[in-house]
Amino acid sequence: MSKKILEVKHLQKCFGEKEILKNVSFSIQEGEVLVLLGPSGSGKSTLLRTLNGLESIQKGEIYFQGELLKGEEKQWQAIRQKIAMVFQNYELFPNLTVMENLLLSPTKVQKREKTTVEKQAKVLLERIGLGEKLKSYPRELSGGQKQRVAIVRALVMEPTMILFDEVTASLDPEMVREVLEMIQDLAKERKTMMVVTHEIDFARRVADRVIFMEEGEIISDYTAQEFFEEQKNERITRFLNSLTH
Ligand SMILES: Nc1ncnc2c1ncn2[C@@H]1O[C@H](COP(=O)(O)OP(=O)(O)OP(=O)(O)O)[C@@H](O)[C@H]1O
Ligand SMILES: [Mg+2]
């Protein structure tokens, strides 16, 4: 039987008076790829951000590997080592080389041996064809290359789970594919991931399960097969059509 990595129960998030996440409950199993879909403003980014403490919550519980997250900063710091997040805008440090960017958290925060991390980072970069770029600065890379380095930066932390928030949204079309292929390879390796994307063909290829959100609520939580092939929800069908046409 597979193991539950993350469980969210009755989560509520407000910004001021406005309820942004309403009674959100779901869980994710080890090795599962959970794709989060929904219209703009439905709360997808906010939800991801609550999962590693970038947003506080008003109600509900988050359990990570069976442990209740109590919202203390110290616990979040530890959790962020295990739940990595990759954003739309690869926030690489511009004054550091690719390798320096990759070494920063593993050596400074995780206190791991520099040479070990360096070797690991090199292997990961070579695998995606960026072995030559170790000493380059972010400004010397294309958007797609920067985003792939940002993903490697998450991977060298050896996280238990990775959250991807529309990581291809600000890329030129010709660079989207290389980034999506990298995430697809991670899916094949059974990395536990939550992926927010508007790339629907990609979602079909990687998803084990699909959660559909609207106005801060989870409208449906289906297997990929059910979501893409079987369900007849009119709202979801309209959403899918809006992405493919
Ligand atoms: N810091 C904030 N303060 C106030 N309201 C916010 C804040 N961040 C997000 N919101 C609101 O919360 C709602 C959900 O936003 P969120 O960014 O999570 O949506 P999303 O589903 O990720 O949308 P998109 O697909 O456009 O990225 C929106 O109505 C947004 O205006
Ligand atoms: Mg968003």
XYZ file of C-alpha atoms and ligand atoms in Angstrom:
277
model
C 0.000 0.000 0.000
C 1.268 3.439 -0.744
C 2.015 5.969 1.907
C 0.219 9.235 2.471
C 2.769 12.055 2.275
C 0.525 15.047 2.739
C -2.962 15.455 4.074
C -4.940 18.678 4.157
C -8.154 18.890 6.132
C -10.795 21.630 6.003
C -8.341 24.352 5.161
C -9.530 27.947 5.161
C -7.490 30.909 4.031
C -8.670 34.499 4.076
C -7.122 37.676 2.805
C -8.804 40.263 4.996
C -12.540 39.661 4.797
C -12.292 37.596 1.655
C -12.311 33.809 1.935
C -9.838 32.586 -0.647
C -9.674 28.883 0.233
C -12.878 27.272 1.466
C -12.920 23.987 3.322
C -10.172 22.490 1.172
C -9.411 18.828 1.893
C -7.270 16.393 -0.083
C -4.274 14.133 0.308
C -1.362 12.996 -1.799
C 0.337 9.595 -1.768
C 3.998 8.842 -2.186
C 4.985 8.772 -5.865
C 1.782 10.430 -6.986
C 1.530 13.324 -9.432
C -1.391 15.520 -8.498
C -2.318 18.163 -11.059
C -4.223 21.184 -9.857
C -6.426 22.854 -12.458
C -8.857 25.723 -12.299
C -9.529 29.191 -13.667
C -7.393 32.202 -12.850
C -8.023 33.437 -9.319
C -9.456 30.109 -8.090
C -6.773 29.827 -5.404
C -4.276 27.360 -6.857
C -1.146 29.375 -6.057
C -2.477 30.319 -2.650
C -3.095 26.667 -1.870
C 0.448 25.671 -2.851
C 1.844 28.536 -0.814
C 0.014 27.431 2.328
C 1.680 24.023 1.990
C 5.104 25.307 2.773
C 4.211 28.132 5.057
C 4.423 31.041 2.642
C 0.816 31.854 3.577
C -0.761 31.434 6.978
C -4.126 29.712 7.317
C -7.184 30.570 9.400
C -8.703 27.120 9.852
C -7.888 23.513 9.119
C -4.946 21.206 9.397
C -1.982 20.232 7.293
C -0.234 16.941 8.026
C 3.089 16.174 6.418
C 4.258 12.572 6.790
C 1.758 12.215 9.601
C 3.025 15.253 11.490
C 0.664 18.172 12.148
C 2.150 21.463 10.972
C 1.516 23.965 13.681
C 2.520 27.093 11.862
C 5.707 27.746 13.795
C 8.432 29.316 11.725
C 11.033 26.828 12.899
C 8.935 23.885 11.780
C 8.292 25.569 8.420
C 12.004 25.999 7.885
C 12.434 22.250 8.296
C 9.418 21.497 6.106
C 10.723 23.723 3.297
C 13.696 21.375 3.034
C 11.260 18.563 2.319
C 8.569 20.325 0.307
C 10.388 22.215 -2.432
C 8.587 24.759 -4.551
C 9.352 25.969 -8.062
C 7.669 29.177 -9.161
C 6.807 30.811 -12.446
C 9.814 33.120 -12.216
C 12.944 31.117 -11.526
C 14.339 33.166 -8.699
C 17.997 32.382 -9.229
C 20.463 34.724 -7.567
C 21.812 36.885 -10.413
C 25.175 37.472 -8.743
C 25.893 33.763 -8.304
C 26.908 31.221 -10.957
C 24.707 28.245 -11.739
C 26.771 25.983 -9.462
C 26.818 28.561 -6.660
C 23.035 28.845 -6.885
C 22.734 25.076 -6.638
C 25.125 24.764 -3.702
C 23.638 27.502 -1.583
C 20.789 25.793 0.291
C 22.252 22.285 0.525
C 25.499 23.579 2.052
C 24.267 26.576 4.056
C 20.887 25.353 5.259
C 21.207 21.574 5.109
C 24.903 21.692 6.095
C 25.803 19.015 3.603
C 29.306 18.381 2.312
C 30.085 20.734 -0.575
C 31.902 18.164 -2.713
C 29.033 15.683 -2.435
C 26.434 18.242 -3.462
C 28.676 19.471 -6.253
C 28.902 15.982 -7.720
C 25.175 15.499 -7.457
C 24.454 18.894 -9.031
C 26.818 18.115 -11.925
C 25.091 14.827 -12.661
C 21.690 16.505 -12.635
C 22.852 19.337 -14.899
C 24.491 16.938 -17.335
C 21.345 14.892 -17.528
C 19.455 17.905 -18.849
C 22.258 19.006 -21.154
C 23.479 21.926 -19.055
C 26.753 20.394 -17.900
C 28.650 23.165 -19.691
C 26.870 25.925 -17.809
C 28.208 25.370 -14.281
C 30.117 28.608 -14.252
C 27.620 30.697 -16.183
C 25.580 33.412 -14.559
C 21.773 33.356 -14.845
C 21.831 36.311 -17.283
C 23.855 34.134 -19.673
C 21.107 31.502 -19.840
C 17.856 31.363 -21.762
C 14.560 31.434 -19.870
C 14.098 27.701 -20.369
C 17.629 26.976 -19.170
C 17.111 29.171 -16.098
C 13.888 27.400 -15.257
C 15.562 23.999 -15.609
C 18.343 25.151 -13.295
C 15.646 26.266 -10.838
C 14.208 22.747 -10.954
C 17.653 21.247 -10.381
C 18.019 23.606 -7.452
C 14.890 22.067 -5.948
C 16.139 18.542 -6.686
C 19.545 18.913 -5.021
C 17.697 19.586 -1.795
C 16.494 15.973 -2.066
C 12.938 16.979 -1.188
C 10.215 14.477 -0.365
C 7.810 16.374 -2.545
C 7.928 19.190 -5.115
C 5.314 21.851 -5.838
C 5.331 23.389 -9.320
C 3.363 26.580 -9.862
C 2.926 27.316 -13.572
C 6.624 26.961 -14.178
C 6.293 27.478 -17.927
C 3.908 30.432 -17.847
C 6.520 33.098 -18.472
C 8.557 31.167 -21.037
C 8.691 31.631 -24.781
C 6.758 28.826 -26.474
C 9.875 27.154 -27.856
C 11.271 26.756 -24.339
C 8.178 25.326 -22.756
C 8.746 21.817 -24.050
C 12.208 21.322 -22.558
C 10.958 22.305 -19.114
C 7.836 20.143 -19.328
C 9.909 17.169 -20.472
C 12.082 17.544 -17.421
C 9.031 17.432 -15.150
C 7.706 14.478 -17.113
C 10.945 12.598 -16.453
C 10.526 13.292 -12.735
C 7.009 11.903 -12.936
C 8.389 8.727 -14.521
C 10.825 8.429 -11.615
C 7.803 8.536 -9.307
C 8.698 11.806 -7.584
C 5.801 13.035 -5.486
C 4.610 16.262 -7.071
C 1.804 18.779 -7.120
C 1.642 20.590 -10.410
C -0.333 23.700 -11.309
C -0.404 24.149 -15.064
C -2.484 25.430 -17.940
C -0.713 23.092 -20.358
C -3.471 20.592 -20.711
C -1.692 18.030 -22.911
C 1.140 17.989 -20.419
C -1.374 17.569 -17.573
C -2.787 14.532 -19.347
C 0.663 13.023 -19.711
C 1.828 13.448 -16.107
C -1.275 13.380 -13.908
C -2.202 10.447 -11.741
C -4.941 12.527 -10.207
C -6.538 15.864 -11.005
C -8.076 18.316 -8.601
C -10.258 21.016 -10.119
C -10.720 24.233 -8.158
C -13.108 27.097 -8.548
C -13.508 30.143 -6.302
C -11.399 28.630 -3.558
C -13.181 25.303 -3.474
C -12.259 21.860 -4.690
C -15.019 21.047 -7.173
C -13.709 17.616 -8.051
C -10.944 15.188 -7.134
C -10.657 12.439 -9.741
C -8.137 9.997 -11.128
C -6.657 11.268 -14.402
C -8.698 8.671 -16.293
C -11.936 9.825 -14.660
C -11.139 13.489 -15.112
C -10.085 13.440 -18.749
C -12.160 10.567 -20.098
C -15.213 9.918 -17.974
C -16.607 12.841 -16.017
C -19.394 14.884 -17.558
C -19.285 17.985 -15.359
C -20.302 20.849 -17.572
C -18.138 23.420 -15.802
C -15.025 21.283 -16.163
C -15.748 20.501 -19.792
C -16.106 24.208 -20.509
C -12.811 24.905 -18.751
C -10.999 22.178 -20.705
C -12.433 23.460 -23.964
C -11.274 26.981 -23.153
C -7.720 25.685 -22.858
C -7.653 23.559 -25.976
C -9.368 25.951 -28.364
N -1.611 38.694 -1.093
C -2.915 38.735 -1.425
N -3.743 39.618 -0.853
C -5.058 39.654 -1.160
N -5.644 38.821 -2.050
C -4.861 37.909 -2.646
C -3.453 37.808 -2.385
N -2.947 36.808 -3.129
C -3.970 36.304 -3.841
N -5.111 36.961 -3.564
C -6.451 36.671 -4.132
O -6.718 35.301 -3.891
C -7.426 34.737 -4.999
C -6.688 33.490 -5.461
O -5.469 33.863 -6.037
P -4.409 32.812 -6.568
O -3.210 33.554 -6.989
O -4.235 31.741 -5.563
O -5.186 32.212 -7.838
P -4.660 31.223 -8.939
O -5.664 30.134 -9.056
O -3.265 30.834 -8.688
O -4.765 32.099 -10.280
P -3.809 32.127 -11.573
O -4.248 30.948 -12.429
O -4.155 33.422 -12.239
O -2.398 32.026 -11.136
C -7.545 35.832 -6.037
O -8.822 36.382 -5.914
C -6.489 36.832 -5.642
O -6.876 38.101 -6.004
Mg -1.461 31.137 -9.685
